[in-house]
Structure formats: structure tokens, C-alpha cells
Amino acid sequence: MTPRGDIPSPTLERLAEYLRCLTETDVDVEEFISSDQLGKRTRWPAELVRRDLSYFGEFGRRGVGYNVTLLRHALARILELNRPQPVVLVGLGNLGRALLTYPGWDRFNLFIAAVFDTDPRLVGKRVLGHDVLNADAIPEVVPTTKARMAMLSVPGSAAQEVADQLVACGIRGLLNFAPLALEVPKTVLVRNVSFITELAVLSHYTAQEQ
Amino acid sequence: MTPRGDIPSPTLERLAEYLRCLTETDVDVEEFISSDQLGKRTRWPAELVRRDLSYFGEFGRRGVGYNVTLLRHALARILELNRPQPVVLVGLGNLGRALLTYPGWDRFNLFIAAVFDTDPRLVGKRVLGHDVLNADAIPEVVPTTKARMAMLSVPGSAAQEVADQLVACGIRGLLNFAPLALEVPKTVLVRNVSFITELAVLSHYTAQEQ
């Protein structure tokens, strides 16, 4: 049994990084990988890698390391990426396009199930391999995709309304890029990505005493 | 004295959110703000807001709340955003454009000091108000900007080389979007933003027991 919901998100983020690293590993060349190697490639201390992985079962063998294929499957299962996971995208500006073309969709078993925008120049067109649907169709289309996750790359002024619509369609995880704190029911998880917040953190840490 | 370096990054992220919220507050209308209000707008518990803010000094007055202007200045000082902070951008694809047009640059006192790309169709052009410089010019131009921070929105295959160049130019904080763990000296801080990692975390949490 996976201790679902009990795994802290920093650990999950590391597990996702290990998985990415393993999907880049050619098992014909490298059948086993040590925690040292995995740590080196992901820049996490080998001790932390060992602790993260031992927590979820016994993947490793002393002196040999982890079987790459088995570990990959185990990580994918923990992250619920062992079967294809549909994701909905709302907002096809520069950021939306960057999301569509971000590397790793296939290897993480994630796929874009529907793309929405309000711009009449985009709606009905095919962009980067996806049909752009009118955002008005969200209530009708999203439930048919069975998606649990959505990415919100819309302007801040539209984000709450779109989030409400998505939640009403059964979306339970939102990746929000608008610089605004969404109001959602307790059963819905929001992960916020704010570039400016990231820079503010860097600004503090990189400041020199002058 | 700011306990620089001692503030954990989740706290700094919240401080940046409070700051964003306060920059959206019209001090002519609202001179004071309570921790309840600040918590409501940022979706953090009022108790946590109080704790975060009390840690850095006495901004609040019982029954009145925080003076918006003073708190704004104090937060900006902690985040080293009380004076303009130059940021360098390398990579002007969809993501780079999204970063340039992301809202909040001015109000956080951050500005783009230089934009680099390798695409001959972009180099020498003016894009979104910025002259696009050839990435070959990084060693020459970046030191003149006095930037401590850079955003890396280049393909994974180029990220490490560009990071090395930027670090050699004095960059001490990197916001990296490539799905890859950069190798940098201990004095350099990397913040990684991986959209796929974010989705992997959401995938775990939104999974239904079936």
C-alpha cells in the first residue's frame, strides 16, 4: 500500500526527479543504478536518495544498486503515472504554448486531453498539434476527458472563474500560474508557480552584504 | 539585521506573496491591514501570517493591524527588493516570452537587464520591448548589467553550458526551467521550475482509490 497523501511534497518532487532521470537511462546499457549515481545525476545527496527510496519498499540490492526497470515502475506507481493521465490546459498564450511543448509529457505518461482559450483567433484552430476549444465548452468537454488535473495559464483576472468551472467539472488538482491565490474547496489541491516569487526568493539569498 | 540566509525558502515564498498582495492594496483606501485580511487574500492561515511577520520585527498594532506602507517596505527590504534588481534572461522561446510578459516585474522592483538567444531570426531584433542579444555576448554583457540573477529558459541540452557562462559572469542565483539538475558551485543557488514535476506531485495527490 502506498501511504498516499502522507508523502510530503518535497519528497514527491524528488521522486519525480528520480523518475525523470531513470526514464533517461538506457536499460540495455545500464541495468542497475546505485544511489550514488542517482544522487549525482539529480544533485541530491546519496543518503537522501537511499532514504527516499527505502521508505517505499526494498528496491535496492547491496553492492548492485537498484534495478532500473523495477524502480522506474515503482516510482511511476507511487506518482500514479503508471497509466496515462489526462491533463487539461486553459490559456494558450506564450506560457500555454511553453507548457504544450515542455519536454517529458510522454515519458511521464501525461497527455494533454483538451486545450481551451477565449481568443477568437485561436478557437477552432489547430495549434501545436491540439485543437483549441472555446473556453465556453469547459463544462461540457472536461468531464468527458476524465482529467483530474488542469493547468491554468490565463490572466489573473480570469483565473478564479476558470478554476471554479474546472472544479465543478471534477478537476481536483490545479497547476496555477496566475499571481493570485485561488479559492477552492478543501478537496482540491492547487500548486502555484509564480516566477516573480521565485525571483524574490533568489533575490534574498543572492544579496551581498555591502 | 535581517537574519539573511536563515529564513527557509517556504517562508520567503510566503513573504513574497504578502508583498504582492500589499502592492495591490491602495493605501489611500486601506491604510492598515490585519493578519486575518492578509491571510484571507493569500489563503494562508492568519496565525501563520502573524508568525511570519512577527519574526521579522514589530509591524503590527493590536486591533489596528499592519500599516500597509511600512509592512510593504519591510518585506521589500527583507527580499532585497527595496532597490531595482536586474535580471538576465537567456532563451526567448515561448517560455522566455511568457517570462518577459509575466505580471509583477515593476511592482517587485525587478527588471530585465539583458535578453539573449542564439536564434539568428531573433538576435538583433527588438522583442517585447527588449533588444535580443547574441548568446555569444554573455561573457561581455552580463558583468556590465550587475545582475546577480538569471532565468534560464533554454533547451536542456544547452542549459549546463549557459549556466557555466553565467556563473563565470558573477550570477549567483539561477531560475532554471530545463528538466535537468545543473551543476554549480556551492555559492550559487539554483531554483528549478519543472512543470512536469509539478504535475507528477498533483497526480499523486489527486489519485482516487479505485
Tab-separated table of C-alpha atoms in Angstrom:
chain	number	residue	atom	x	y	z
A	1	MET	CA	0.000	0.000	0.000
A	2	THR	CA	1.269	3.437	-0.847
A	3	PRO	CA	0.963	5.806	2.087
A	4	ARG	CA	-0.965	8.157	-0.163
A	5	GLY	CA	-1.305	11.716	0.983
A	6	ASP	CA	1.263	11.093	3.703
A	7	ILE	CA	4.251	11.746	1.475
A	8	PRO	CA	5.385	15.359	1.810
A	9	SER	CA	5.531	17.242	-1.464
A	10	PRO	CA	9.300	17.927	-1.390
A	11	THR	CA	9.773	14.140	-1.299
A	12	LEU	CA	7.333	13.684	-4.175
A	13	GLU	CA	9.233	16.302	-6.160
A	14	ARG	CA	12.447	14.349	-5.632
A	15	LEU	CA	10.731	11.087	-6.591
A	16	ALA	CA	9.612	12.738	-9.825
A	17	GLU	CA	13.198	13.802	-10.472
A	18	TYR	CA	14.458	10.275	-9.891
A	19	LEU	CA	11.811	9.026	-12.288
A	20	ARG	CA	12.849	11.554	-14.931
A	21	CYS	CA	16.446	10.514	-14.507
A	22	LEU	CA	15.522	6.823	-14.847
A	23	THR	CA	13.454	7.412	-17.983
A	24	GLU	CA	16.623	8.884	-19.488
A	25	THR	CA	18.569	5.751	-18.588
A	26	ASP	CA	19.063	3.155	-21.309
A	27	VAL	CA	18.385	-0.151	-19.517
A	28	ASP	CA	20.161	-2.074	-22.276
A	29	VAL	CA	23.350	-0.323	-21.245
A	30	GLU	CA	22.659	0.218	-17.569
A	31	GLU	CA	20.504	-2.403	-15.880
A	32	PHE	CA	21.259	-1.248	-12.336
A	33	ILE	CA	21.869	2.163	-10.841
A	34	SER	CA	23.325	2.979	-7.434
A	35	SER	CA	22.009	5.650	-5.093
A	36	ASP	CA	25.349	7.399	-5.568
A	37	GLN	CA	24.798	7.582	-9.320
A	38	LEU	CA	21.168	8.631	-8.950
A	39	GLY	CA	22.224	11.271	-6.439
A	40	LYS	CA	24.947	12.546	-8.709
A	41	ARG	CA	22.586	12.900	-11.661
A	42	THR	CA	19.824	14.603	-9.681
A	43	ARG	CA	22.212	16.573	-7.397
A	44	TRP	CA	20.700	15.116	-4.238
A	45	PRO	CA	22.895	13.538	-1.551
A	46	ALA	CA	23.103	9.748	-1.986
A	47	GLU	CA	21.971	9.354	1.631
A	48	LEU	CA	18.760	11.252	0.890
A	49	VAL	CA	18.160	9.191	-2.252
A	50	ARG	CA	18.544	5.996	-0.221
A	51	ARG	CA	16.196	7.258	2.465
A	52	ASP	CA	13.566	8.406	-0.065
A	53	LEU	CA	13.607	5.075	-1.845
A	54	SER	CA	13.826	2.779	1.168
A	55	TYR	CA	10.703	4.424	2.519
A	56	PHE	CA	8.664	2.969	-0.313
A	57	GLY	CA	9.949	-0.559	-0.299
A	58	GLU	CA	13.062	-2.539	-0.993
A	59	PHE	CA	14.179	-1.643	-4.484
A	60	GLY	CA	17.896	-1.858	-3.924
A	61	ARG	CA	20.425	-4.645	-3.583
A	62	ARG	CA	23.632	-4.031	-1.695
A	63	GLY	CA	26.611	-3.703	-3.999
A	64	VAL	CA	24.465	-3.862	-7.139
A	65	GLY	CA	22.130	-0.923	-6.775
A	66	TYR	CA	18.577	-0.595	-7.969
A	67	ASN	CA	17.145	-2.429	-10.918
A	68	VAL	CA	16.326	0.496	-13.232
A	69	THR	CA	13.171	-1.021	-14.724
A	70	LEU	CA	11.710	-2.073	-11.389
A	71	LEU	CA	12.497	1.224	-9.709
A	72	ARG	CA	11.007	3.129	-12.628
A	73	HIS	CA	7.779	1.161	-12.334
A	74	ALA	CA	7.645	1.574	-8.571
A	75	LEU	CA	8.124	5.338	-8.802
A	76	ALA	CA	5.553	5.631	-11.579
A	77	ARG	CA	3.081	3.703	-9.430
A	78	ILE	CA	3.626	5.955	-6.412
A	79	LEU	CA	3.122	9.030	-8.580
A	80	GLU	CA	0.107	7.405	-10.265
A	81	LEU	CA	1.898	7.737	-13.567
A	82	ASN	CA	1.803	4.013	-14.344
A	83	ARG	CA	-1.170	4.646	-16.591
A	84	PRO	CA	-1.861	7.580	-18.938
A	85	GLN	CA	-3.067	10.661	-17.078
A	86	PRO	CA	-5.073	13.272	-18.960
A	87	VAL	CA	-4.398	16.937	-18.248
A	88	VAL	CA	-6.457	19.915	-19.385
A	89	LEU	CA	-4.884	23.230	-20.398
A	90	VAL	CA	-6.719	26.531	-20.214
A	91	GLY	CA	-4.973	29.524	-21.763
A	92	LEU	CA	-2.861	29.299	-24.874
A	93	GLY	CA	-0.681	32.381	-24.654
A	94	ASN	CA	3.105	32.146	-24.621
A	95	LEU	CA	3.014	30.249	-21.351
A	96	GLY	CA	0.364	27.799	-22.565
A	97	ARG	CA	2.467	27.091	-25.646
A	98	ALA	CA	5.545	26.607	-23.495
A	99	LEU	CA	3.597	24.079	-21.428
A	100	LEU	CA	2.454	22.152	-24.506
A	101	THR	CA	6.000	21.909	-25.793
A	102	TYR	CA	7.647	21.220	-22.451
A	103	PRO	CA	9.711	18.045	-22.656
A	104	GLY	CA	8.622	14.988	-20.735
A	105	TRP	CA	4.899	14.542	-21.342
A	106	ASP	CA	5.234	11.124	-22.930
A	107	ARG	CA	7.811	9.701	-20.617
A	108	PHE	CA	5.718	10.707	-17.589
A	109	ASN	CA	2.599	9.139	-19.097
A	110	LEU	CA	0.888	12.518	-19.053
A	111	PHE	CA	-1.037	13.793	-22.028
A	112	ILE	CA	-2.998	16.884	-22.974
A	113	ALA	CA	-6.648	15.909	-23.184
A	114	ALA	CA	-8.095	19.299	-24.141
A	115	VAL	CA	-6.919	22.858	-24.782
A	116	PHE	CA	-9.135	25.881	-24.208
A	117	ASP	CA	-8.829	29.582	-24.916
A	118	THR	CA	-11.163	32.534	-25.417
A	119	ASP	CA	-9.249	34.249	-28.217
A	120	PRO	CA	-11.353	34.053	-31.412
A	121	ARG	CA	-8.114	33.975	-33.434
A	122	LEU	CA	-7.217	30.685	-31.739
A	123	VAL	CA	-10.539	28.957	-31.098
A	124	GLY	CA	-11.238	26.315	-33.738
A	125	LYS	CA	-7.628	26.337	-34.932
A	126	ARG	CA	-5.080	23.595	-34.509
A	127	VAL	CA	-2.070	24.767	-32.514
A	128	LEU	CA	0.992	22.626	-31.764
A	129	GLY	CA	-0.998	19.506	-32.573
A	130	HIS	CA	-4.033	20.349	-30.472
A	131	ASP	CA	-7.495	21.606	-31.405
A	132	VAL	CA	-8.185	24.803	-29.491
A	133	LEU	CA	-11.655	24.737	-27.987
A	134	ASN	CA	-13.720	27.671	-26.829
A	135	ALA	CA	-13.483	28.122	-23.062
A	136	ASP	CA	-17.297	28.206	-23.040
A	137	ALA	CA	-17.175	24.475	-23.719
A	138	ILE	CA	-15.294	23.658	-20.496
A	139	PRO	CA	-18.388	22.388	-18.589
A	140	GLU	CA	-19.322	20.165	-21.488
A	141	VAL	CA	-15.914	18.848	-22.566
A	142	VAL	CA	-13.811	18.497	-19.400
A	143	PRO	CA	-15.941	15.761	-17.773
A	144	THR	CA	-15.588	13.646	-20.932
A	145	THR	CA	-11.787	13.765	-20.671
A	146	LYS	CA	-11.769	12.124	-17.199
A	147	ALA	CA	-8.969	14.563	-16.341
A	148	ARG	CA	-8.248	15.136	-12.660
A	149	MET	CA	-5.625	17.787	-13.340
A	150	ALA	CA	-5.646	21.117	-15.129
A	151	MET	CA	-3.089	23.788	-15.916
A	152	LEU	CA	-4.265	27.366	-15.664
A	153	SER	CA	-2.256	29.778	-17.784
A	154	VAL	CA	-4.860	32.518	-18.023
A	155	PRO	CA	-4.642	36.157	-16.890
A	156	GLY	CA	-5.150	36.715	-13.162
A	157	SER	CA	-8.471	38.417	-13.825
A	158	ALA	CA	-9.925	35.212	-15.316
A	159	ALA	CA	-8.209	32.615	-13.126
A	160	GLN	CA	-10.749	32.290	-10.295
A	161	GLU	CA	-13.721	31.938	-12.631
A	162	VAL	CA	-11.980	29.300	-14.732
A	163	ALA	CA	-10.841	27.469	-11.590
A	164	ASP	CA	-14.445	27.378	-10.354
A	165	GLN	CA	-15.601	25.907	-13.660
A	166	LEU	CA	-12.856	23.286	-13.656
A	167	VAL	CA	-13.563	22.245	-10.083
A	168	ALA	CA	-17.252	21.900	-10.958
A	169	CYS	CA	-16.135	19.529	-13.749
A	170	GLY	CA	-14.345	17.254	-11.294
A	171	ILE	CA	-10.823	18.664	-11.558
A	172	ARG	CA	-9.054	18.017	-8.259
A	173	GLY	CA	-5.558	19.303	-8.945
A	174	LEU	CA	-4.750	22.732	-10.380
A	175	LEU	CA	-1.409	23.997	-11.565
A	176	ASN	CA	-1.907	27.737	-11.331
A	177	PHE	CA	0.402	30.263	-12.964
A	178	ALA	CA	-1.621	33.386	-12.281
A	179	PRO	CA	-0.151	35.530	-9.484
A	180	LEU	CA	-3.180	35.138	-7.262
A	181	ALA	CA	-4.341	32.815	-4.507
A	182	LEU	CA	-7.238	30.759	-5.831
A	183	GLU	CA	-10.172	29.913	-3.593
A	184	VAL	CA	-11.021	26.233	-3.944
A	185	PRO	CA	-12.746	23.551	-1.867
A	186	LYS	CA	-10.603	21.608	0.590
A	187	THR	CA	-10.745	18.549	-1.660
A	188	VAL	CA	-8.878	20.398	-4.425
A	189	LEU	CA	-5.123	20.877	-4.424
A	190	VAL	CA	-3.574	23.954	-6.002
A	191	ARG	CA	0.125	24.157	-6.839
A	192	ASN	CA	1.127	27.732	-7.603
A	193	VAL	CA	4.000	28.566	-9.885
A	194	SER	CA	4.893	32.232	-9.656
A	195	PHE	CA	8.029	33.268	-11.473
A	196	ILE	CA	8.204	36.529	-9.582
A	197	THR	CA	8.016	34.729	-6.234
A	198	GLU	CA	10.896	32.512	-7.345
A	199	LEU	CA	12.959	35.565	-8.205
A	200	ALA	CA	12.077	37.217	-4.892
A	201	VAL	CA	13.458	34.175	-3.062
A	202	LEU	CA	16.605	34.250	-5.197
A	203	SER	CA	16.913	37.975	-4.587
A	204	HIS	CA	17.031	37.434	-0.836
A	205	TYR	CA	19.557	34.637	-0.993
A	206	THR	CA	21.877	36.235	-3.520
A	207	ALA	CA	22.022	39.583	-1.780
A	208	GLN	CA	25.509	40.648	-0.850
A	209	GLU	CA	26.346	42.374	2.383
A	210	GLN	CA	27.636	45.700	1.151
B	1	MET	CA	19.695	42.990	10.950
B	2	THR	CA	17.914	40.620	8.644
B	3	PRO	CA	18.722	37.001	9.514
B	4	ARG	CA	19.817	36.542	5.922
B	5	GLY	CA	20.187	33.009	4.741
B	6	ASP	CA	18.463	31.756	7.860
B	7	ILE	CA	14.957	32.224	6.508
B	8	PRO	CA	13.661	28.979	4.995
B	9	SER	CA	12.516	29.314	1.400
B	10	PRO	CA	8.845	28.397	2.061
B	11	THR	CA	8.722	31.379	4.429
B	12	LEU	CA	10.360	33.617	1.833
B	13	GLU	CA	7.789	32.457	-0.729
B	14	ARG	CA	5.005	33.479	1.628
B	15	LEU	CA	6.682	36.826	2.315
B	16	ALA	CA	6.780	37.426	-1.436
B	17	GLU	CA	3.063	36.621	-1.619
B	18	TYR	CA	2.294	39.059	1.183
B	19	LEU	CA	4.327	41.673	-0.648
B	20	ARG	CA	2.438	41.045	-3.889
B	21	CYS	CA	-0.832	41.345	-2.026
B	22	LEU	CA	0.262	44.615	-0.413
B	23	THR	CA	1.392	46.121	-3.718
B	24	GLU	CA	-2.169	45.528	-4.908
B	25	THR	CA	-3.537	47.379	-1.891
B	26	ASP	CA	-4.498	51.022	-2.393
B	27	VAL	CA	-3.102	52.734	0.706
B	28	ASP	CA	-5.365	55.741	0.140
B	29	VAL	CA	-8.325	53.443	0.739
B	30	GLU	CA	-6.757	50.955	3.116
B	31	GLU	CA	-4.034	52.309	5.377
B	32	PHE	CA	-3.925	49.257	7.649
B	33	ILE	CA	-4.401	45.570	7.013
B	34	SER	CA	-4.981	42.823	9.587
B	35	SER	CA	-3.331	39.415	9.529
B	36	ASP	CA	-6.825	37.982	9.012
B	37	GLN	CA	-7.266	40.029	5.848
B	38	LEU	CA	-3.770	39.278	4.607
B	39	GLY	CA	-4.339	35.590	5.303
B	40	LYS	CA	-7.677	35.631	3.511
B	41	ARG	CA	-6.192	37.225	0.403
B	42	THR	CA	-3.156	34.947	0.262
B	43	ARG	CA	-5.023	31.822	1.521
B	44	TRP	CA	-2.624	31.332	4.414
B	45	PRO	CA	-3.892	30.892	7.965
B	46	ALA	CA	-3.904	34.204	9.869
B	47	GLU	CA	-1.838	32.556	12.612
B	48	LEU	CA	0.899	31.692	10.113
B	49	VAL	CA	0.824	35.235	8.699
B	50	ARG	CA	1.250	36.629	12.200
B	51	ARG	CA	4.105	34.270	12.960
B	52	ASP	CA	5.881	35.012	9.646
B	53	LEU	CA	5.649	38.741	10.194
B	54	SER	CA	6.396	38.860	13.909
B	55	TYR	CA	9.624	37.004	13.220
B	56	PHE	CA	10.985	39.986	11.321
B	57	GLY	CA	10.020	42.760	13.683
B	58	GLU	CA	7.044	44.514	15.096
B	59	PHE	CA	4.976	45.693	12.152
B	60	GLY	CA	1.549	45.219	13.648
B	61	ARG	CA	-0.553	47.063	16.201
B	62	ARG	CA	-3.195	45.188	18.148
B	63	GLY	CA	-6.697	45.976	16.905
B	64	VAL	CA	-5.419	48.128	14.039
B	65	GLY	CA	-3.325	45.718	12.018
B	66	TYR	CA	-0.256	46.436	9.982
B	67	ASN	CA	0.495	49.753	8.374
B	68	VAL	CA	0.436	48.765	4.694
B	69	THR	CA	3.212	51.122	3.581
B	70	LEU	CA	5.571	50.197	6.403
B	71	LEU	CA	4.974	46.487	6.014
B	72	ARG	CA	5.493	46.737	2.269
B	73	HIS	CA	8.840	48.449	2.797
B	74	ALA	CA	9.913	45.960	5.430
B	75	LEU	CA	9.073	42.977	3.218
B	76	ALA	CA	10.805	44.555	0.224
B	77	ARG	CA	13.892	45.114	2.353
B	78	ILE	CA	13.955	41.506	3.568
B	79	LEU	CA	13.646	40.272	-0.014
B	80	GLU	CA	16.242	42.813	-1.180
B	81	LEU	CA	13.643	44.303	-3.481
B	82	ASN	CA	13.840	47.771	-1.965
B	83	ARG	CA	16.053	48.799	-4.851
B	84	PRO	CA	15.885	47.829	-8.538
B	85	GLN	CA	17.258	44.346	-9.173
B	86	PRO	CA	18.484	43.477	-12.653
B	87	VAL	CA	17.704	40.015	-14.028
B	88	VAL	CA	19.145	38.414	-17.152
B	89	LEU	CA	17.090	36.169	-19.430
B	90	VAL	CA	18.626	33.533	-21.666
B	91	GLY	CA	16.276	31.826	-24.120
B	92	LEU	CA	13.456	33.643	-25.874
B	93	GLY	CA	11.152	30.831	-26.898
B	94	ASN	CA	7.542	30.673	-25.743
B	95	LEU	CA	8.642	30.349	-22.141
B	96	GLY	CA	11.071	33.260	-22.378
B	97	ARG	CA	8.309	35.427	-23.825
B	98	ALA	CA	5.946	34.332	-21.060
B	99	LEU	CA	8.571	35.358	-18.515
B	100	LEU	CA	9.044	38.792	-20.097
B	101	THR	CA	5.302	39.453	-20.034
B	102	TYR	CA	4.649	37.939	-16.613
B	103	PRO	CA	2.884	40.484	-14.420
B	104	GLY	CA	4.673	41.954	-11.428
B	105	TRP	CA	8.140	42.963	-12.633
B	106	ASP	CA	7.719	46.649	-11.814
B	107	ARG	CA	5.960	46.241	-8.527
B	108	PHE	CA	8.668	43.873	-7.304
B	109	ASN	CA	11.416	46.271	-8.392
B	110	LEU	CA	12.786	43.627	-10.740
B	111	PHE	CA	13.763	44.463	-14.280
B	112	ILE	CA	15.139	42.658	-17.296
B	113	ALA	CA	18.680	43.882	-17.843
B	114	ALA	CA	19.516	41.795	-20.911
B	115	VAL	CA	17.926	39.164	-23.149
B	116	PHE	CA	19.958	36.549	-25.017
B	117	ASP	CA	19.171	33.927	-27.606
B	118	THR	CA	21.035	32.016	-30.295
B	119	ASP	CA	18.298	32.064	-32.963
B	120	PRO	CA	19.534	34.233	-35.885
B	121	ARG	CA	15.902	35.185	-36.571
B	122	LEU	CA	15.742	36.826	-33.130
B	123	VAL	CA	19.248	38.129	-32.500
B	124	GLY	CA	19.458	41.858	-33.215
B	125	LYS	CA	15.672	42.225	-33.218
B	126	ARG	CA	13.566	44.023	-30.651
B	127	VAL	CA	11.090	41.642	-28.985
B	128	LEU	CA	8.536	42.698	-26.382
B	129	GLY	CA	10.486	45.868	-25.730
B	130	HIS	CA	13.887	44.224	-25.377
B	131	ASP	CA	16.863	44.038	-27.722
B	132	VAL	CA	17.759	40.402	-28.249
B	133	LEU	CA	21.497	39.877	-27.930
B	134	ASN	CA	23.534	37.006	-29.253
B	135	ALA	CA	24.253	34.455	-26.540
B	136	ASP	CA	27.915	34.690	-27.574
B	137	ALA	CA	27.924	38.106	-25.922
B	138	ILE	CA	27.026	36.766	-22.451
B	139	PRO	CA	30.604	36.949	-21.062
B	140	GLU	CA	30.945	40.502	-22.272
B	141	VAL	CA	27.494	41.915	-21.459
B	142	VAL	CA	26.322	40.198	-18.261
B	143	PRO	CA	29.027	41.674	-15.983
B	144	THR	CA	28.039	45.175	-17.126
B	145	THR	CA	24.442	44.629	-16.002
B	146	LYS	CA	25.463	43.971	-12.369
B	147	ALA	CA	22.798	41.255	-12.373
B	148	ARG	CA	23.012	38.613	-9.647
B	149	MET	CA	20.090	36.618	-11.031
B	150	ALA	CA	19.363	34.934	-14.334
B	151	MET	CA	16.480	32.986	-15.812
B	152	LEU	CA	17.380	30.029	-17.970
B	153	SER	CA	14.688	29.117	-20.480
B	154	VAL	CA	16.900	27.238	-22.910
B	155	PRO	CA	16.679	23.609	-24.052
B	156	GLY	CA	18.079	21.065	-21.629
B	157	SER	CA	20.965	20.338	-23.983
B	158	ALA	CA	22.226	23.923	-23.671
B	159	ALA	CA	21.369	24.638	-20.028
B	160	GLN	CA	24.585	23.497	-18.325
B	161	GLU	CA	26.866	25.370	-20.701
B	162	VAL	CA	24.866	28.578	-20.365
B	163	ALA	CA	24.748	28.172	-16.583
B	164	ASP	CA	28.549	27.837	-16.508
B	165	GLN	CA	28.916	31.028	-18.535
B	166	LEU	CA	26.504	32.939	-16.318
B	167	VAL	CA	28.203	31.778	-13.130
B	168	ALA	CA	31.545	32.882	-14.571
B	169	CYS	CA	29.959	36.314	-15.085
B	170	GLY	CA	29.059	36.621	-11.407
B	171	ILE	CA	25.480	35.323	-11.497
B	172	ARG	CA	24.708	33.802	-8.098
B	173	GLY	CA	21.051	32.840	-8.461
B	174	LEU	CA	19.614	30.816	-11.335
B	175	LEU	CA	15.980	30.186	-12.113
B	176	ASN	CA	16.210	27.050	-14.212
B	177	PHE	CA	13.343	25.744	-16.324
B	178	ALA	CA	15.198	22.961	-18.110
B	179	PRO	CA	14.335	19.493	-16.792
B	180	LEU	CA	17.865	18.809	-15.635
B	181	ALA	CA	19.890	19.198	-12.460
B	182	LEU	CA	22.508	21.878	-13.055
B	183	GLU	CA	25.979	21.533	-11.592
B	184	VAL	CA	27.019	24.800	-9.971
B	185	PRO	CA	29.462	25.939	-7.288
B	186	LYS	CA	28.199	25.926	-3.693
B	187	THR	CA	27.998	29.720	-3.721
B	188	VAL	CA	25.331	29.655	-6.451
B	189	LEU	CA	21.686	28.947	-5.741
B	190	VAL	CA	19.514	27.203	-8.332
B	191	ARG	CA	15.732	27.232	-8.138
B	192	ASN	CA	14.268	24.663	-10.510
B	193	VAL	CA	10.833	25.045	-12.021
B	194	SER	CA	9.717	21.853	-13.724
B	195	PHE	CA	6.134	21.784	-14.913
B	196	ILE	CA	6.189	18.030	-15.260
B	197	THR	CA	7.394	17.605	-11.674
B	198	GLU	CA	4.527	19.797	-10.526
B	199	LEU	CA	2.060	17.623	-12.408
B	200	ALA	CA	3.626	14.456	-11.005
B	201	VAL	CA	3.026	15.765	-7.479
B	202	LEU	CA	-0.562	16.673	-8.359
B	203	SER	CA	-1.012	13.251	-9.935
B	204	HIS	CA	-0.117	11.540	-6.696
B	205	TYR	CA	-2.360	13.680	-4.552
B	206	THR	CA	-5.378	13.638	-6.833
B	207	ALA	CA	-5.340	9.891	-7.339
B	208	GLN	CA	-8.529	8.171	-6.373
B	209	GLU	CA	-8.603	4.854	-4.641
B	210	GLN	CA	-10.419	2.704	-7.154
